[in-house]
mmCIF file of C-alpha atoms in Angstrom:
data_model
loop_
_atom_site.group_PDB
_atom_site.id
_atom_site.type_symbol
_atom_site.label_atom_id
_atom_site.label_comp_id
_atom_site.label_asym_id
_atom_site.label_seq_id
_atom_site.Cartn_x
_atom_site.Cartn_y
_atom_site.Cartn_z
ATOM 1 C CA MET A 1 132.030 64.822 121.934
ATOM 2 C CA ALA A 2 129.415 67.181 123.361
ATOM 3 C CA LYS A 3 130.369 70.833 123.537
ATOM 4 C CA LYS A 4 130.714 72.088 127.071
ATOM 5 C CA PRO A 5 128.017 74.700 127.747
ATOM 6 C CA GLY A 6 129.200 78.239 128.471
ATOM 7 C CA PRO A 7 128.277 80.214 131.565
ATOM 8 C CA LYS A 8 124.594 80.965 131.920
ATOM 9 C CA PRO A 9 123.499 84.601 131.702
ATOM 10 C CA GLY A 10 123.441 86.088 135.177
ATOM 11 C CA SER A 11 125.927 83.578 136.592
ATOM 12 C CA LYS A 12 128.913 84.712 138.630
ATOM 13 C CA SER A 13 131.355 83.850 135.841
ATOM 14 C CA SER A 14 129.424 85.801 133.199
ATOM 15 C CA LYS A 15 129.162 88.849 135.492
ATOM 16 C CA LEU A 16 132.859 88.603 136.289
ATOM 17 C CA SER A 17 133.704 88.567 132.588
ATOM 18 C CA VAL A 18 131.974 91.939 132.114
ATOM 19 C CA TYR A 19 133.781 93.408 135.124
ATOM 20 C CA LEU A 20 137.049 92.235 133.557
ATOM 21 C CA TYR A 21 136.449 93.705 130.106
ATOM 22 C CA ILE A 22 139.581 95.500 128.914
ATOM 23 C CA PRO A 23 137.894 98.952 128.722
ATOM 24 C CA ASN A 24 136.520 98.464 132.249
ATOM 25 C CA ILE A 25 139.987 97.599 133.558
ATOM 26 C CA ILE A 26 141.201 100.819 131.967
ATOM 27 C CA GLY A 27 138.352 102.546 133.819
ATOM 28 C CA TYR A 28 139.511 101.124 137.167
ATOM 29 C CA THR A 29 143.042 102.311 136.349
ATOM 30 C CA ARG A 30 141.696 105.810 135.731
ATOM 31 C CA VAL A 31 140.056 105.813 139.159
ATOM 32 C CA LEU A 32 143.311 104.791 140.858
ATOM 33 C CA LEU A 33 145.304 107.385 138.905
ATOM 34 C CA ASN A 34 142.900 110.133 139.945
ATOM 35 C CA CYS A 35 142.952 109.049 143.589
ATOM 36 C CA PHE A 36 146.742 109.243 143.712
ATOM 37 C CA ALA A 37 146.789 112.466 141.667
ATOM 38 C CA PHE A 38 144.569 114.308 144.132
ATOM 39 C CA HIS A 39 146.556 112.840 147.019
ATOM 40 C CA VAL A 40 149.646 114.723 145.791
ATOM 41 C CA CYS A 41 147.939 117.736 144.161
ATOM 42 C CA PHE A 42 149.182 120.296 146.695
ATOM 43 C CA THR A 43 152.638 118.799 147.154
ATOM 44 C CA ASN A 44 153.568 118.044 143.550
ATOM 45 C CA LYS A 45 151.636 120.015 140.943
ATOM 46 C CA ILE A 46 153.580 118.633 137.984
ATOM 47 C CA LEU A 47 152.987 115.011 138.970
ATOM 48 C CA PHE A 48 149.332 115.784 139.636
ATOM 49 C CA SER A 49 148.912 117.375 136.202
ATOM 50 C CA ILE A 50 150.595 114.434 134.442
ATOM 51 C CA LEU A 51 148.532 111.809 136.263
ATOM 52 C CA TYR A 52 145.268 113.708 135.868
ATOM 53 C CA PHE A 53 145.763 114.366 132.168
ATOM 54 C CA PHE A 54 146.898 110.779 131.531
ATOM 55 C CA SER A 55 143.702 109.572 133.205
ATOM 56 C CA PHE A 56 141.735 111.941 130.991
ATOM 57 C CA VAL A 57 143.456 110.613 127.841
ATOM 58 C CA CYS A 58 142.586 107.055 128.933
ATOM 59 C CA ASP A 59 138.949 108.113 128.578
ATOM 60 C CA ALA A 60 139.419 107.977 124.802
ATOM 61 C CA VAL A 61 141.474 104.788 125.012
ATOM 62 C CA ASP A 62 138.781 102.803 126.855
ATOM 63 C CA GLY A 63 136.209 103.835 124.248
ATOM 64 C CA TRP A 64 138.504 102.647 121.473
ATOM 65 C CA ALA A 65 139.174 99.380 123.327
ATOM 66 C CA ALA A 66 135.448 98.775 123.815
ATOM 67 C CA ARG A 67 134.831 99.020 120.064
ATOM 68 C CA LYS A 68 138.035 97.208 119.087
ATOM 69 C CA PHE A 69 137.409 94.149 121.271
ATOM 70 C CA ASN A 70 133.605 94.257 121.023
ATOM 71 C CA GLN A 71 133.349 94.847 124.777
ATOM 72 C CA VAL A 72 130.853 97.703 124.872
ATOM 73 C CA SER A 73 128.817 97.474 128.078
ATOM 74 C CA THR A 74 126.298 99.571 129.996
ATOM 75 C CA PHE A 75 128.417 99.184 133.123
ATOM 76 C CA GLY A 76 131.457 100.471 131.239
ATOM 77 C CA ALA A 77 129.561 103.494 129.918
ATOM 78 C CA VAL A 78 128.302 104.374 133.414
ATOM 79 C CA LEU A 79 131.754 103.821 134.954
ATOM 80 C CA ASP A 80 133.234 106.076 132.285
ATOM 81 C CA MET A 81 130.767 108.891 132.922
ATOM 82 C CA ILE A 82 131.019 108.648 136.714
ATOM 83 C CA THR A 83 134.823 108.763 136.534
ATOM 84 C CA ASP A 84 134.690 111.799 134.245
ATOM 85 C CA ARG A 85 132.209 113.676 136.406
ATOM 86 C CA ILE A 86 133.901 112.905 139.742
ATOM 87 C CA SER A 87 137.432 113.721 138.544
ATOM 88 C CA THR A 88 136.313 117.037 137.037
ATOM 89 C CA ALA A 89 134.228 117.772 140.144
ATOM 90 C CA CYS A 90 137.215 117.209 142.430
ATOM 91 C CA LEU A 91 139.401 119.515 140.340
ATOM 92 C CA LEU A 92 136.725 122.227 140.357
ATOM 93 C CA VAL A 93 136.425 121.953 144.145
ATOM 94 C CA VAL A 94 140.206 122.342 144.459
ATOM 95 C CA LEU A 95 140.127 125.397 142.172
ATOM 96 C CA SER A 96 137.309 126.909 144.248
ATOM 97 C CA GLN A 97 139.662 126.809 147.221
ATOM 98 C CA VAL A 98 142.626 128.504 145.536
ATOM 99 C CA TYR A 99 140.820 131.180 143.517
ATOM 100 C CA LYS A 100 138.410 133.984 144.277
ATOM 101 C CA PRO A 101 135.513 133.975 143.667
ATOM 102 C CA GLY A 102 135.292 130.231 144.342
ATOM 103 C CA LEU A 103 131.595 130.321 143.480
ATOM 104 C CA VAL A 104 132.527 130.405 139.775
ATOM 105 C CA PHE A 105 133.999 126.904 139.926
ATOM 106 C CA LEU A 106 131.276 125.542 142.208
ATOM 107 C CA SER A 107 128.669 126.862 139.754
ATOM 108 C CA LEU A 108 130.436 125.084 136.888
ATOM 109 C CA LEU A 109 130.463 121.929 139.012
ATOM 110 C CA ALA A 110 126.729 122.150 139.692
ATOM 111 C CA LEU A 111 125.961 122.803 136.014
ATOM 112 C CA ASP A 112 128.106 119.872 134.886
ATOM 113 C CA ILE A 113 126.523 117.351 137.251
ATOM 114 C CA ALA A 114 122.941 118.589 136.866
ATOM 115 C CA SER A 115 123.019 118.731 133.058
ATOM 116 C CA HIS A 116 124.538 115.282 132.643
ATOM 117 C CA TRP A 117 122.305 113.657 135.254
ATOM 118 C CA LEU A 118 119.172 115.119 133.696
ATOM 119 C CA GLN A 119 120.387 114.133 130.232
ATOM 120 C CA MET A 120 120.933 110.526 131.344
ATOM 121 C CA TYR A 121 117.544 110.381 133.070
ATOM 122 C CA SER A 122 115.654 111.866 130.116
ATOM 123 C CA THR A 123 117.455 109.434 127.802
ATOM 124 C CA PHE A 124 116.029 106.459 129.694
ATOM 125 C CA LEU A 125 112.559 108.045 129.794
ATOM 126 C CA MET A 126 112.579 108.356 126.007
ATOM 127 C CA GLY A 127 113.780 104.776 125.568
ATOM 128 C CA LYS A 128 117.125 105.709 124.025
ATOM 129 C CA THR A 129 120.241 103.621 124.547
ATOM 130 C CA SER A 130 122.723 106.499 124.697
ATOM 131 C CA HIS A 131 122.663 109.997 126.173
ATOM 132 C CA LYS A 132 124.576 111.093 123.062
ATOM 133 C CA ASP A 133 121.600 110.350 120.825
ATOM 134 C CA VAL A 134 120.357 113.896 120.186
ATOM 135 C CA LYS A 135 119.341 113.561 116.539
ATOM 136 C CA ASP A 136 115.815 114.766 117.305
ATOM 137 C CA SER A 137 117.081 117.979 118.961
ATOM 138 C CA SER A 138 116.336 121.265 117.218
ATOM 139 C CA ASN A 139 119.448 122.978 118.602
ATOM 140 C CA TRP A 140 122.337 122.950 116.094
ATOM 141 C CA LEU A 141 125.084 123.402 118.717
ATOM 142 C CA PHE A 142 123.752 120.541 120.830
ATOM 143 C CA LYS A 143 123.664 118.236 117.783
ATOM 144 C CA LEU A 144 127.126 119.372 116.665
ATOM 145 C CA TYR A 145 128.573 118.704 120.124
ATOM 146 C CA TYR A 146 127.348 115.113 120.344
ATOM 147 C CA GLY A 147 127.407 114.437 116.603
ATOM 148 C CA ASN A 148 130.976 115.475 115.839
ATOM 149 C CA ARG A 149 133.614 113.627 117.881
ATOM 150 C CA MET A 150 136.413 116.053 117.003
ATOM 151 C CA PHE A 151 134.368 119.065 118.084
ATOM 152 C CA MET A 152 133.303 117.340 121.304
ATOM 153 C CA ALA A 153 136.910 116.308 121.991
ATOM 154 C CA TYR A 154 138.097 119.903 121.483
ATOM 155 C CA CYS A 155 135.548 121.241 123.984
ATOM 156 C CA CYS A 156 136.236 118.553 126.601
ATOM 157 C CA VAL A 157 140.023 118.777 126.282
ATOM 158 C CA SER A 158 139.812 122.581 126.443
ATOM 159 C CA CYS A 159 138.000 122.435 129.784
ATOM 160 C CA GLU A 160 140.446 120.018 131.364
ATOM 161 C CA VAL A 161 143.505 121.852 130.010
ATOM 162 C CA LEU A 162 142.181 125.211 131.236
ATOM 163 C CA TYR A 163 141.471 123.826 134.708
ATOM 164 C CA LEU A 164 144.925 122.235 134.905
ATOM 165 C CA ILE A 165 146.642 125.452 133.761
ATOM 166 C CA LEU A 166 144.725 127.496 136.320
ATOM 167 C CA PHE A 167 145.697 125.085 139.075
ATOM 168 C CA TYR A 168 149.331 125.140 137.985
ATOM 169 C CA LEU A 169 149.357 128.957 137.943
ATOM 170 C CA SER A 170 147.884 129.293 141.432
ATOM 171 C CA GLU A 171 150.580 130.320 143.900
ATOM 172 C CA ASN A 172 148.515 130.775 147.044
ATOM 173 C CA HIS A 173 144.928 130.544 148.246
ATOM 174 C CA THR A 174 144.105 134.195 147.588
ATOM 175 C CA GLU A 175 144.412 134.322 143.789
ATOM 176 C CA THR A 176 141.829 136.359 141.882
ATOM 177 C CA LEU A 177 140.656 134.428 138.816
ATOM 178 C CA MET A 178 140.264 137.421 136.485
ATOM 179 C CA ASN A 179 143.670 138.843 137.435
ATOM 180 C CA VAL A 180 145.454 135.561 136.706
ATOM 181 C CA LEU A 181 143.693 135.173 133.342
ATOM 182 C CA ALA A 182 144.263 138.790 132.308
ATOM 183 C CA THR A 183 147.935 138.760 133.324
ATOM 184 C CA ASN A 184 148.739 135.589 131.393
ATOM 185 C CA LEU A 185 146.657 136.437 128.314
ATOM 186 C CA LYS A 186 148.630 139.676 127.867
ATOM 187 C CA LYS A 187 151.855 137.710 127.488
ATOM 188 C CA ILE A 188 152.867 136.423 124.059
ATOM 189 C CA SER A 189 153.680 132.801 124.782
ATOM 190 C CA ILE A 190 152.569 129.232 124.219
ATOM 191 C CA LEU A 191 150.864 129.332 127.593
ATOM 192 C CA SER A 192 148.787 132.383 126.682
ATOM 193 C CA PHE A 193 147.800 130.695 123.391
ATOM 194 C CA LEU A 194 146.723 127.567 125.291
ATOM 195 C CA ILE A 195 144.689 129.640 127.745
ATOM 196 C CA ALA A 196 142.970 131.564 124.929
ATOM 197 C CA THR A 197 142.069 128.471 122.878
ATOM 198 C CA SER A 198 141.018 126.574 126.000
ATOM 199 C CA LEU A 199 138.793 129.451 127.126
ATOM 200 C CA VAL A 200 136.891 129.314 123.828
ATOM 201 C CA GLY A 201 136.396 125.553 123.977
ATOM 202 C CA CYS A 202 135.453 125.662 127.651
ATOM 203 C CA ALA A 203 132.914 128.440 127.035
ATOM 204 C CA ILE A 204 131.302 126.384 124.258
ATOM 205 C CA LYS A 205 131.108 123.348 126.545
ATOM 206 C CA GLN A 206 129.437 125.328 129.323
ATOM 207 C CA LEU A 207 126.927 126.752 126.843
ATOM 208 C CA THR A 208 126.261 123.210 125.630
ATOM 209 C CA ASN A 209 125.718 122.123 129.244
ATOM 210 C CA VAL A 210 123.098 124.868 129.665
ATOM 211 C CA ILE A 211 121.363 123.741 126.461
ATOM 212 C CA GLN A 212 121.584 120.131 127.625
ATOM 213 C CA LEU A 213 120.052 121.017 130.989
ATOM 214 C CA LYS A 214 117.127 122.852 129.367
ATOM 215 C CA THR A 215 116.579 120.191 126.685
ATOM 216 C CA ALA A 216 116.621 117.335 129.210
ATOM 217 C CA ALA A 217 114.293 119.219 131.582
ATOM 218 C CA ASP A 218 111.860 119.812 128.686
ATOM 219 C CA ALA A 219 111.976 116.090 127.852
ATOM 220 C CA CYS A 220 111.070 115.179 131.449
ATOM 221 C CA VAL A 221 108.192 117.685 131.470
ATOM 222 C CA LEU A 222 106.852 116.424 128.138
ATOM 223 C CA TYR A 223 107.023 112.863 129.467
ATOM 224 C CA ASP A 224 104.886 113.885 132.450
ATOM 225 C CA ILE A 225 102.354 115.671 130.226
ATOM 226 C CA ASP A 226 102.127 112.692 127.862
ATOM 227 C CA LYS A 227 101.719 110.321 130.809
ATOM 228 C CA LYS A 228 98.826 112.369 132.264
ATOM 229 C CA GLN A 229 97.091 112.560 128.881
ATOM 230 C CA LYS A 230 97.147 108.759 128.597
ATOM 231 C CA GLN A 231 95.546 108.253 132.018
#
């Protein structure tokens, strides 16, 4: 009996199968969780924090699922990055409205988006398959960040935890960022320990973003120079 042929590449069924990959379904769930979280952020801070952090944790789960079930896809990687960037961007915008100076958080937002976008673009220009492929970089911190998953996880988790703590601590829309940090760091508590450790990890991540921005910009410039020389 002849074997029934599978779906042809590019057919509706084959495209649907990629959309329904387990890690991609987890990605859709993250989007829904974030949408509801921000819907209730000003009315229920605890629920918001739980939903937001659970969505963030699912970021690691979808990566594990992709490798476990051999369902790694370009669409999934892009969905993952977009979800990360948008959720963090929304939280930074919220923080810019409840703390002074709000420009601090908007600057972090701009740095985050610009550095990752440039990194993705330069990756494609150089013919690489992943923006995390930085083996040819001469910067040790940049290579450590993308080369060591535990170190990268510490920096990323630190940022999200710090942002969530700051949002939870905000009582009105006239809070001064430095006053809130200084007041809580002086206290001997688990919260002050979390703030201190998160500040270190967050600072490292922002420094890495600056390095990433410069490295990616250099890659784009070198691509242009090489292209002109070949003409």
